[in-house]
CSV table of C-alpha atoms in Angstrom, one decimal:
chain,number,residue,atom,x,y,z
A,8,UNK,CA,0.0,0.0,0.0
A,9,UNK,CA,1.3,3.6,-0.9
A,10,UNK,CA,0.3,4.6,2.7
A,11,UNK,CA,-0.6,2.7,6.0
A,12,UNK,CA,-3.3,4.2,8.4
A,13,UNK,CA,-4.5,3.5,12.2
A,14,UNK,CA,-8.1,2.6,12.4
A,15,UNK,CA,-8.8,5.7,13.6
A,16,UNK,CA,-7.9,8.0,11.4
A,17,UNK,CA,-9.8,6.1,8.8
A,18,UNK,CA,-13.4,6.0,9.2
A,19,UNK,CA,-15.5,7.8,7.0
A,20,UNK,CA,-16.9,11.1,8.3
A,21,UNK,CA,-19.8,10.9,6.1
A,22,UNK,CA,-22.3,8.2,6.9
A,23,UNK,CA,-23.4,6.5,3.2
A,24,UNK,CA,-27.2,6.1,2.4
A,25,UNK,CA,-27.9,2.9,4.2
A,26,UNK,CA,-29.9,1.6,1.1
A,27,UNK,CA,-26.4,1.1,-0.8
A,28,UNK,CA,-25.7,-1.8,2.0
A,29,UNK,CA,-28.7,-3.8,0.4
A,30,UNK,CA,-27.9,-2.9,-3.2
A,31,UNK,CA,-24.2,-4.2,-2.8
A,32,UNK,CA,-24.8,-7.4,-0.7
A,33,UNK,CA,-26.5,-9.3,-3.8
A,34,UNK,CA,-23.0,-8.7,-5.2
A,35,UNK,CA,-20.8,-10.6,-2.7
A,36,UNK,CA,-20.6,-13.8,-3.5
A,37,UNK,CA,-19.5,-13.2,-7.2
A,38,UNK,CA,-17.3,-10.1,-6.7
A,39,UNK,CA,-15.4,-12.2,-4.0
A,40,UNK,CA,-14.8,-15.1,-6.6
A,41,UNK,CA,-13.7,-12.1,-8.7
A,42,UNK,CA,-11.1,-10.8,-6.5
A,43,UNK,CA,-9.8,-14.1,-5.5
A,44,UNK,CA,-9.3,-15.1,-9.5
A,45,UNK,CA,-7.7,-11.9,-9.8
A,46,UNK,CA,-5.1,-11.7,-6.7
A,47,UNK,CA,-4.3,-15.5,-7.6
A,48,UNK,CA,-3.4,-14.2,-11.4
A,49,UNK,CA,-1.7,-11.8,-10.7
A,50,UNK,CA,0.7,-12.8,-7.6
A,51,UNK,CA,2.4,-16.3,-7.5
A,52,UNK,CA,2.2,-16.8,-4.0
A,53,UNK,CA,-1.8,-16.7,-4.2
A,54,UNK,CA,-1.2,-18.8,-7.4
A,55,UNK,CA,-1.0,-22.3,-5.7
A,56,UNK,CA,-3.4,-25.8,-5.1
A,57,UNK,CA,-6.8,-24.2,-3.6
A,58,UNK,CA,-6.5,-26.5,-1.1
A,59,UNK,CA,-3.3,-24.4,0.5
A,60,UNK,CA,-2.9,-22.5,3.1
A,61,UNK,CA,-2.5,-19.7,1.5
A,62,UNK,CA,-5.4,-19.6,-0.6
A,63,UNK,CA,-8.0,-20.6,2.3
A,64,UNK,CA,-6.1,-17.4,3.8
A,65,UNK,CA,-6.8,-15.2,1.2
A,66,UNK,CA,-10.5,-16.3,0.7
A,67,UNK,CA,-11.7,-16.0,4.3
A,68,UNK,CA,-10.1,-12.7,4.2
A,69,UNK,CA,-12.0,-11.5,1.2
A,70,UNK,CA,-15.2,-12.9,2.3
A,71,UNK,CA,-14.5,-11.1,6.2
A,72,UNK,CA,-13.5,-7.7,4.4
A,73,UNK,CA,-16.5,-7.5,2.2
A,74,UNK,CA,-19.0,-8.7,4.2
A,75,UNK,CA,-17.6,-5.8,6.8
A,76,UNK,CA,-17.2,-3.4,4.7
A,77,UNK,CA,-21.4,-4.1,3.8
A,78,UNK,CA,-22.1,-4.1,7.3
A,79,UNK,CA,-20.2,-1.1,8.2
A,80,UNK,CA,-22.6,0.9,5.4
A,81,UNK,CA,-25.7,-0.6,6.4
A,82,UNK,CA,-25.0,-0.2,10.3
A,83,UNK,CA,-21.8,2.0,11.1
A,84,UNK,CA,-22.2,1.3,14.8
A,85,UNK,CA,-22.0,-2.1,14.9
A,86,UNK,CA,-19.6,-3.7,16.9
A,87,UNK,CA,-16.4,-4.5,14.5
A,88,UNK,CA,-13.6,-6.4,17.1
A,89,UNK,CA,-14.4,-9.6,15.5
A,90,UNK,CA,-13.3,-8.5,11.3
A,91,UNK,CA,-10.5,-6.4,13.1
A,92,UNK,CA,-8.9,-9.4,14.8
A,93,UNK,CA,-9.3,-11.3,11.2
A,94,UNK,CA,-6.5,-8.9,9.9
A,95,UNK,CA,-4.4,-8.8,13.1
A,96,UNK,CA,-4.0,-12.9,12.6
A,97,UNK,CA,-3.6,-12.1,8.7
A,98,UNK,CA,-0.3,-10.4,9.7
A,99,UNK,CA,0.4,-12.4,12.3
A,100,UNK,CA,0.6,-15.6,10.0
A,101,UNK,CA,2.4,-13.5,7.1
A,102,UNK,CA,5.2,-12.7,10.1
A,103,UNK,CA,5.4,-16.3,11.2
A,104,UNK,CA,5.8,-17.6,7.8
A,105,UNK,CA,8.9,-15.3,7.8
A,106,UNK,CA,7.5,-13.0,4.6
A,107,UNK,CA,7.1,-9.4,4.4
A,108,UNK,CA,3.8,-7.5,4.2
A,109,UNK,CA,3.6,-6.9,0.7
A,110,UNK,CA,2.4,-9.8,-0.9
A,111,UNK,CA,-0.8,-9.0,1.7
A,112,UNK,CA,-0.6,-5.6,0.6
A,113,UNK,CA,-0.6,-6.2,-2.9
A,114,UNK,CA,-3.5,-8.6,-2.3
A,115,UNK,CA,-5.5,-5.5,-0.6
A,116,UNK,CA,-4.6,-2.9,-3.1
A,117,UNK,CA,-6.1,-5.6,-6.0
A,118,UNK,CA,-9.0,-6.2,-4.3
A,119,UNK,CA,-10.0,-2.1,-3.9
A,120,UNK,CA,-9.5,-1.9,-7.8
A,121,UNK,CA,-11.5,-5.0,-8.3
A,122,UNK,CA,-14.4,-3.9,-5.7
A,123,UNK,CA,-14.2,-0.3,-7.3
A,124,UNK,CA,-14.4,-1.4,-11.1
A,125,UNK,CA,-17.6,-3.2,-9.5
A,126,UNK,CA,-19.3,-0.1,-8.0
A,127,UNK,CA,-18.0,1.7,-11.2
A,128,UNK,CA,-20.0,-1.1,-12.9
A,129,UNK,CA,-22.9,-1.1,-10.9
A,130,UNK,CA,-23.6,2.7,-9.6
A,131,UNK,CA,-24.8,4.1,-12.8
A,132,UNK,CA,-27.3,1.0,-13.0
A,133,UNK,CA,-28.3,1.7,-9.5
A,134,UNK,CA,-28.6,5.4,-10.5
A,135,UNK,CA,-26.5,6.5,-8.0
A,136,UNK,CA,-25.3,10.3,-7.8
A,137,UNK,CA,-21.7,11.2,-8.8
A,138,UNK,CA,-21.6,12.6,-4.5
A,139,UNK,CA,-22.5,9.3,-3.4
A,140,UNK,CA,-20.2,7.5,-5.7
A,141,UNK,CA,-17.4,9.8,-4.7
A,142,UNK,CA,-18.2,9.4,-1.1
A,143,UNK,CA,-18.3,5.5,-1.6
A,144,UNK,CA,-14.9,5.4,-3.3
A,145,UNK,CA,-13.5,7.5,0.0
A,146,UNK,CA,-15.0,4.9,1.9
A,147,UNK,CA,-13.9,2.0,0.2
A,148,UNK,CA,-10.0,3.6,-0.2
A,149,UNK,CA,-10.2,4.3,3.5
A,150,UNK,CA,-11.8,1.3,4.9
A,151,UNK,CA,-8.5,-0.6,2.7
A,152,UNK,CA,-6.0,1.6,4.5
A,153,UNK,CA,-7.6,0.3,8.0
A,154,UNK,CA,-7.3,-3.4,7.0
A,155,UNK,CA,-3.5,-2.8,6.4
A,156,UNK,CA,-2.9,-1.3,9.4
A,157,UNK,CA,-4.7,-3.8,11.2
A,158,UNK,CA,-2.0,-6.2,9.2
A,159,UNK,CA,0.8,-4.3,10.2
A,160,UNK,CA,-0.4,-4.2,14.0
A,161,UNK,CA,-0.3,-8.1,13.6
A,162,UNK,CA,2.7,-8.1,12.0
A,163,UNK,CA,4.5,-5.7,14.2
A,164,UNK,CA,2.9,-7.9,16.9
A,165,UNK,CA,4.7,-10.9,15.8
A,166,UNK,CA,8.0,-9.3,14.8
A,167,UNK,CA,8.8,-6.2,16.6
A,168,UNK,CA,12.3,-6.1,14.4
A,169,UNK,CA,10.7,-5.4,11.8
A,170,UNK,CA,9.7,-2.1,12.1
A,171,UNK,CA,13.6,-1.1,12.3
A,172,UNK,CA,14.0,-3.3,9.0
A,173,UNK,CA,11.3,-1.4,7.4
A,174,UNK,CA,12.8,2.0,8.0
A,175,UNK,CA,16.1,0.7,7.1
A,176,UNK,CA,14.9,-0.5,3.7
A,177,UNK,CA,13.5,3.4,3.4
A,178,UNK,CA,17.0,4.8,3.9
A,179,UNK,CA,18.4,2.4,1.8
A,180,UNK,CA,16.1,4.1,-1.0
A,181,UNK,CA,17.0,7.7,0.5
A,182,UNK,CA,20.9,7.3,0.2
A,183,UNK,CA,20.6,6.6,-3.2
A,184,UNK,CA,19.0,9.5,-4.3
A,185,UNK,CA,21.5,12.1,-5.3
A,186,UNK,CA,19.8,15.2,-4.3
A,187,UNK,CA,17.7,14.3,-1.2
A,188,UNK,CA,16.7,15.7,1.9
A,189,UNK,CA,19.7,15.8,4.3
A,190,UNK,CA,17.0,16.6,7.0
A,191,UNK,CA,14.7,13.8,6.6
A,192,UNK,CA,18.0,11.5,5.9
A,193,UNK,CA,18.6,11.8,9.1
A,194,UNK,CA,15.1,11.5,10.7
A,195,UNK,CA,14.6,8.5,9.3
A,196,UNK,CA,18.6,7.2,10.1
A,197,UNK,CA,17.5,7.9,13.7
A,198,UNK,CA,14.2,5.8,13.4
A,199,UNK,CA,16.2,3.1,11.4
A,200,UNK,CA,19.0,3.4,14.1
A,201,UNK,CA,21.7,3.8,11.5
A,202,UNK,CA,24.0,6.8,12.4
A,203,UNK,CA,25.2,7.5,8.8
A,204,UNK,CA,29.1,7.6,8.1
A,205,UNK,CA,31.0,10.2,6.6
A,206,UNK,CA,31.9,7.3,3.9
A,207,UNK,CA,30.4,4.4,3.2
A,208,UNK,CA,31.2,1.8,0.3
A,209,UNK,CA,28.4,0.4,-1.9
A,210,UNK,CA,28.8,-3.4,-3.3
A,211,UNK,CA,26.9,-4.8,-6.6
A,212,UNK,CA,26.1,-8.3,-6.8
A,213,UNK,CA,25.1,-10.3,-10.0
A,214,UNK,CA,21.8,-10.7,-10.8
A,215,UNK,CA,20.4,-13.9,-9.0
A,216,UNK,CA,22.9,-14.4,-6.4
A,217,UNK,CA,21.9,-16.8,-3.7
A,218,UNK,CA,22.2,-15.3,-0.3
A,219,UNK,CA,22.4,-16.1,3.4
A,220,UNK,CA,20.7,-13.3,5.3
A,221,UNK,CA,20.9,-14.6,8.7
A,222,UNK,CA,24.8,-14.1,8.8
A,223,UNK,CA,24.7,-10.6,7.5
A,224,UNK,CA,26.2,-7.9,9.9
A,225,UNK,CA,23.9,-5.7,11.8
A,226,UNK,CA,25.4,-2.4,10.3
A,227,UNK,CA,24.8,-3.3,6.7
A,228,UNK,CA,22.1,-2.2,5.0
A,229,UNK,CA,21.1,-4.5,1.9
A,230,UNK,CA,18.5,-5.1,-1.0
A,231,UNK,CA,19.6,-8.6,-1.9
A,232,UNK,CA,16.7,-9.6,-3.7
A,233,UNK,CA,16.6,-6.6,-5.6
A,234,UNK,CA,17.3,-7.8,-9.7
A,235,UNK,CA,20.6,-6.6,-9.3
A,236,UNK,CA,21.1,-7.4,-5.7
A,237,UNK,CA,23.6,-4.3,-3.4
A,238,UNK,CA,25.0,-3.7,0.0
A,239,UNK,CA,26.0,-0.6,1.8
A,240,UNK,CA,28.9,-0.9,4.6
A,241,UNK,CA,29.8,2.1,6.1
A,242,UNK,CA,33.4,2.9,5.9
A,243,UNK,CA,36.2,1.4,3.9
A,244,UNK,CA,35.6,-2.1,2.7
A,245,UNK,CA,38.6,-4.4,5.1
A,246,UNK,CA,39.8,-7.1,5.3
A,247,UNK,CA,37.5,-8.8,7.9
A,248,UNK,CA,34.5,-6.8,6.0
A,249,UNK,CA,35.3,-8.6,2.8
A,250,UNK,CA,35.4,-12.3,4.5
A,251,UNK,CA,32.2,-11.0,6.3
A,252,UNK,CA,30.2,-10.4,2.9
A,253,UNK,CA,31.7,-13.8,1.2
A,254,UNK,CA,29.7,-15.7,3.6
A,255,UNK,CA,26.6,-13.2,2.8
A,256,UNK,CA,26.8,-13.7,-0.4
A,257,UNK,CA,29.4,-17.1,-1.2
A,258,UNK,CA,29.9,-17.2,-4.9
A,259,UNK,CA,31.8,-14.0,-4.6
A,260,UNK,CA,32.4,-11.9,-8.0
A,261,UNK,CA,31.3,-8.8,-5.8
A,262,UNK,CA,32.4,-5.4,-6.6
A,263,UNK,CA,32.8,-2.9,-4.6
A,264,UNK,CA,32.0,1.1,-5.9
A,265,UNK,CA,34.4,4.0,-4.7
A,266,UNK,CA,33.8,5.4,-1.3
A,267,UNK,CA,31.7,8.0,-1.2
A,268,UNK,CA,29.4,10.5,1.3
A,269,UNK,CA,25.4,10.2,1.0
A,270,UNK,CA,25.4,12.3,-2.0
A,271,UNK,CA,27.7,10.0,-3.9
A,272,UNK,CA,26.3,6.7,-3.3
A,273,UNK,CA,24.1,6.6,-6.5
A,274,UNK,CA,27.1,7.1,-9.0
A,275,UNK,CA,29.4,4.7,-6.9
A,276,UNK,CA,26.4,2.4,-7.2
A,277,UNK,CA,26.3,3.0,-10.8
A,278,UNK,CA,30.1,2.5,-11.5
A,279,UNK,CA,30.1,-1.1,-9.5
A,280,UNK,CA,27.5,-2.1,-11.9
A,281,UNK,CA,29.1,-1.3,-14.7
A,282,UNK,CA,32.1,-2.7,-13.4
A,283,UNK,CA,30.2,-5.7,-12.6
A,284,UNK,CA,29.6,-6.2,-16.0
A,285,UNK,CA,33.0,-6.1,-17.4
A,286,UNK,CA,34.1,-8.6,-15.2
A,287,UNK,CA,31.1,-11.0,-16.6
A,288,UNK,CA,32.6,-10.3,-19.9
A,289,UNK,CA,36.1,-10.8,-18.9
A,290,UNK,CA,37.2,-7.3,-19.8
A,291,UNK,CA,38.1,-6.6,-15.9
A,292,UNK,CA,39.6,-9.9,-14.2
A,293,UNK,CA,37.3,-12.2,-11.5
A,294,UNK,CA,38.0,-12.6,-8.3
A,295,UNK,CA,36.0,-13.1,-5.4
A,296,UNK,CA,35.2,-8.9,-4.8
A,297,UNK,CA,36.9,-6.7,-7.1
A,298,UNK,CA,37.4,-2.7,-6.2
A,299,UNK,CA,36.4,-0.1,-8.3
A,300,UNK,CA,39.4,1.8,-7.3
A,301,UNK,CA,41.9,-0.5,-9.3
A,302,UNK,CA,40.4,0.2,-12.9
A,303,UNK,CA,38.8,3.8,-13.2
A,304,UNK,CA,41.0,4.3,-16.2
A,305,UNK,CA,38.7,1.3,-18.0
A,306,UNK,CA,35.8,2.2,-16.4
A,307,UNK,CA,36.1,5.6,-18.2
A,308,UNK,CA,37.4,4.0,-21.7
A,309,UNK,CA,34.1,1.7,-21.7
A,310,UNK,CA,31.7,4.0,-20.1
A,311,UNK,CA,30.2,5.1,-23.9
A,312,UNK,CA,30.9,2.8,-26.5
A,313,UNK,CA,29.4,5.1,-29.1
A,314,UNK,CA,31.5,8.0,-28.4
A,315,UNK,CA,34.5,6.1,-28.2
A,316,UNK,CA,33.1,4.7,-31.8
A,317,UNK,CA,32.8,8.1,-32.9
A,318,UNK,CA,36.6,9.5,-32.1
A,319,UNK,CA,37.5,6.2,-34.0
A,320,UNK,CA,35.9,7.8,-37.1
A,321,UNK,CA,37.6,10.8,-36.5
A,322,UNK,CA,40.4,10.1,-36.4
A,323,UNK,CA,41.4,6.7,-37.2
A,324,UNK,CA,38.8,6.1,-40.7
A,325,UNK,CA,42.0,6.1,-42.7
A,326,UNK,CA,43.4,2.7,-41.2
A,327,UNK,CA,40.0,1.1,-42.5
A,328,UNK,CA,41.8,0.7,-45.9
A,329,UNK,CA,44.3,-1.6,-44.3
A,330,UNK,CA,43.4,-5.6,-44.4
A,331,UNK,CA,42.4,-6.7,-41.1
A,332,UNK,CA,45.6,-8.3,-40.0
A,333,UNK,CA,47.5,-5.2,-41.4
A,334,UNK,CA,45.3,-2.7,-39.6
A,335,UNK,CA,45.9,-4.6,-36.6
A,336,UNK,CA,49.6,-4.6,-36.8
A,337,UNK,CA,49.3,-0.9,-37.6
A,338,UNK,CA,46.7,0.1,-34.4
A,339,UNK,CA,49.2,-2.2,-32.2
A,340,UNK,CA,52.3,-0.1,-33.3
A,341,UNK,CA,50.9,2.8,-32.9
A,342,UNK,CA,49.6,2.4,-29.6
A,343,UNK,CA,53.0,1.1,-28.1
A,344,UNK,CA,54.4,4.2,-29.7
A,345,UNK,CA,51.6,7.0,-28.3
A,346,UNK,CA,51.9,4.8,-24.9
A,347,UNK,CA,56.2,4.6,-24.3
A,348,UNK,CA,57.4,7.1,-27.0
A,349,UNK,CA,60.3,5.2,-27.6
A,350,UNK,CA,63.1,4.7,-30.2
A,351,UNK,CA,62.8,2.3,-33.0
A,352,UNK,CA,64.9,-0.6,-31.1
A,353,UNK,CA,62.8,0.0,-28.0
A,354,UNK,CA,59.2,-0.2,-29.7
A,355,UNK,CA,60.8,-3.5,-32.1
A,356,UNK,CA,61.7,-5.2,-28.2
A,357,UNK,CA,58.3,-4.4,-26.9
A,358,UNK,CA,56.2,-6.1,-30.0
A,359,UNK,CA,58.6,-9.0,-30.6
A,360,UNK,CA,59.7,-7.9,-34.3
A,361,UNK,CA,62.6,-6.1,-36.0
A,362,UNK,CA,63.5,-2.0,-35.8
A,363,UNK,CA,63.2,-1.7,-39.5
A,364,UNK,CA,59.3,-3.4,-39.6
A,365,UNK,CA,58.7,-0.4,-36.7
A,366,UNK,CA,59.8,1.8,-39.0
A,367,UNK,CA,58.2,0.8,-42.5
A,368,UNK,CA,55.1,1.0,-40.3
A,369,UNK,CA,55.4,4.3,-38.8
A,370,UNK,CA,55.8,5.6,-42.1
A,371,UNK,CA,52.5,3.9,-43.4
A,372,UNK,CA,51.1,5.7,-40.5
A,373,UNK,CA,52.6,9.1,-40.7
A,374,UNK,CA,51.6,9.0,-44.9
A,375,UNK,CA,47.6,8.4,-43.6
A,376,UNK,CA,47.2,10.0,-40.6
A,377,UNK,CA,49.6,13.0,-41.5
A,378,UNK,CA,49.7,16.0,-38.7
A,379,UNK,CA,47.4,13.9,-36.3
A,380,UNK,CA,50.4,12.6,-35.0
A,381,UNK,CA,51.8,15.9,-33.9
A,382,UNK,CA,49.2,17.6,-32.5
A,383,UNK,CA,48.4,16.8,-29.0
A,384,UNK,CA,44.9,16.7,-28.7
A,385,UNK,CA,44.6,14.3,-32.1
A,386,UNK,CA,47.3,12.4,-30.2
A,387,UNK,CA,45.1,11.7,-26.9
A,388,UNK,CA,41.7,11.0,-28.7
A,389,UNK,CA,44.0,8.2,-30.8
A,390,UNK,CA,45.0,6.6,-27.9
A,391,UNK,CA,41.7,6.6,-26.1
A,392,UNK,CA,40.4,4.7,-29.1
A,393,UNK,CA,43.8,2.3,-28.8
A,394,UNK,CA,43.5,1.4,-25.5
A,395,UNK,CA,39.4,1.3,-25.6
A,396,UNK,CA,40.2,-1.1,-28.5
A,397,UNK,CA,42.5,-3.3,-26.7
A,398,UNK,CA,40.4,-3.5,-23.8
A,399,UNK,CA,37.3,-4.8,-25.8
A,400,UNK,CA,39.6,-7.7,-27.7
A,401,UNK,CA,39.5,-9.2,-23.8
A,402,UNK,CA,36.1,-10.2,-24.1
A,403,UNK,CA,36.7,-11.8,-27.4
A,404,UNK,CA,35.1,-8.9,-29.1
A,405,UNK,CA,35.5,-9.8,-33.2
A,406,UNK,CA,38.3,-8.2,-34.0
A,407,UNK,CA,36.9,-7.6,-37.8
A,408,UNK,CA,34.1,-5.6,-36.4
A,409,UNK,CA,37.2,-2.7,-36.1
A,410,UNK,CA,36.8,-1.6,-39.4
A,411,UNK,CA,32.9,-1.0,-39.4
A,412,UNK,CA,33.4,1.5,-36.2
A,413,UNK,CA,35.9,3.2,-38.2
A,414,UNK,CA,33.9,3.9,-40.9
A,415,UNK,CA,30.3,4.0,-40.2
């Protein structure tokens, strides 16, 4: 639910024509059959044998909540303990069967749009007035909001820790947000009983890891079955830390973003999962958690492929002319050259062949790339694309692709 009320603050001011209760209650049986198809659609847990617990769950809820919700209409005194308790145990059981609330949640919210594509069906037939409609939808909305916090009081009843975990789950959301409220950052930090660190290091997972929760350390916050499952640990990543989150997470290939403040934590975020990625293609080595830190330079190279493509065209179009294996030998020269700026015998020792072949191919370059070669700035966008080039053959890129990004 997008908000969670007491019972209190819930009931409808305005009492609703009494004559709607006996219009709607004709309607029960089949709108409850409705909402049940409809919840058991569209969430798997619902989506079981109908003999489970879980289903018998749902539909003795469903039944309970609309034959209240009727009752309430046609007699808004009536004593209500009896329903109220229904959504206590409703949370209760959700607690003790170790899930969160929102699968309930989810089951409430699709039974209000269900029962209010019902009224929205039946009203006009019924000639009700666009007031009464609009206070029956306020009702209905309201009267949803009590049954969840009903469910949360059970809930909360069963596991008092988790109204710290829910809080911590919301600051997990509010530190990733570049440009948020320092203020309510720490409101709900205090709530969540986090004191946020001047640092803190984010960690990507890969989509799908399996997880052991119950050995995860108190001061980390986590989403780890989030697609792409991520940590938080305040302060530097250590030793101990590291050992700490193998056993959270025990096939390893973690990586770990570049410290940063609050403010930061979205792009360090960001960089870990692209990071992530290049170590699933081999560009960046494996290892059991790999640091940010030791490869900014080819998280910067790979961070736009098209650019990259595009000072290729620029200028390094000539060198399409060259057969593949040519242009090759050419590109590799050329980058040990830009990279040690040595002599002829120095560059011939590096790539394994004879001064004279560096020479015959620095003049082939010089006679096609001309002034390029002496100008800085054409000098640095060349090696960009060298080493950008070099780095994608790692992941067994086609090397014959080369000569479509320099000429398209």
């Amino acid at each position: 639910m997008t908000r969670t009320l007491t019972p209190e603050a819930v009931r409808p001011q305005q009492r609703l024509p009494r004559r709607l209760a006996v219009m709607m209650r004709p309607e029960l049986p089949s709108l409850s059959k409705e909402i049940i198809q409809e919840v058991r659609r569209s969430i798997p847990e619902y989506g079981r044998p109908m003999e489970g617990p879980y289903v018998e769950t749902l539909r003795i809820g469903v039944e309970r909540a609309l034959t209240d919700f009727v009752e309430q209409v046609a007699n808004p005194r009536a004593p209500r303990e009896r329903y109220r308790e229904t959504y206590r145990r409703l949370g209760r059981f959700e607690a003790q069967e170790g899930r969160t609330l929102d699968t309930l949640q989810a089951a409430f919210r699709i039974g209000a749009q269900v029962a209010w594509r019902r009224i929205m069906k039946v009203g006009p037939r019924r000639h009700l007035s666009s007031d009464v409609m609009a206070q029956l939808a306020d009702a209905l909305f309201a009267y949803i909001d009590e049954l969840a916090g009903l469910a949360l009081q059970g809930y909360l009843e069963a596991r008092p820790d988790e109204e710290i975990r829910g809080h911590r789950r919301r600051l997990l959301e509010l530190l990733l947000r570049p440009r948020g409220s320092r203020r309510v950052l720490d409101e709900v930090a205090a709530r969540a009983r986090w004191p946020i660190p001047d640092e803190m290091t984010v960690v990507a997972a890969p989509p799908g890891s399996p997880y052991v929760r119950g050995v995860l350390d108190d001061d980390v916050l986590a989403d780890l079955a989030a697609p792409e499952p991520f940590l938080v640990v305040p302060g530097r990543l250590t030793p101990e830390r590291r050992r700490s989150l193998l056993r959270v997470l025990p096939e390893g290939q973690l990586v770990a973003g570049p410290r940063a403040s609050a403010g930061g934590l979205a792009d360090s975020l960001r960089w870990a999962r692209h990071a992530l990625r290049l170590v699933e293609t081999g560009i960046l080595p494996g290892g059991p958690v790999t640091e940010c830190d030791d490869h900014l330079i080819t998280l910067l190279l790979l961070s736009d492929q098209a650019l990259v493509d595009r000072l290729a065209q620029l200028h390094l179009s000539e060198l399409a002319q060259f057969p593949d294996r040519q242009r090759d030998r050419l590109m590799d020269t050329l980058r040990a050259w830009l990279v040690n700026r040595g002599t002829a015998a120095e560059l011939a020792e590096e790539l394994s062949i004879h001064p004279q072949t560096v020479r015959y191919r620095m003049r082939q370059l010089e006679s096609v790339l001309g002034d390029r070669l002496n100008d800085p700035e054409s000098r640095f966008a060349i090696e960009v694309v060298l080493r950008t080039t070099a780095l994608r053959k790692r992941s067994g890129e086609d090397a014959g692709d080369e000569r479509k990004r320099l000429t398209r």
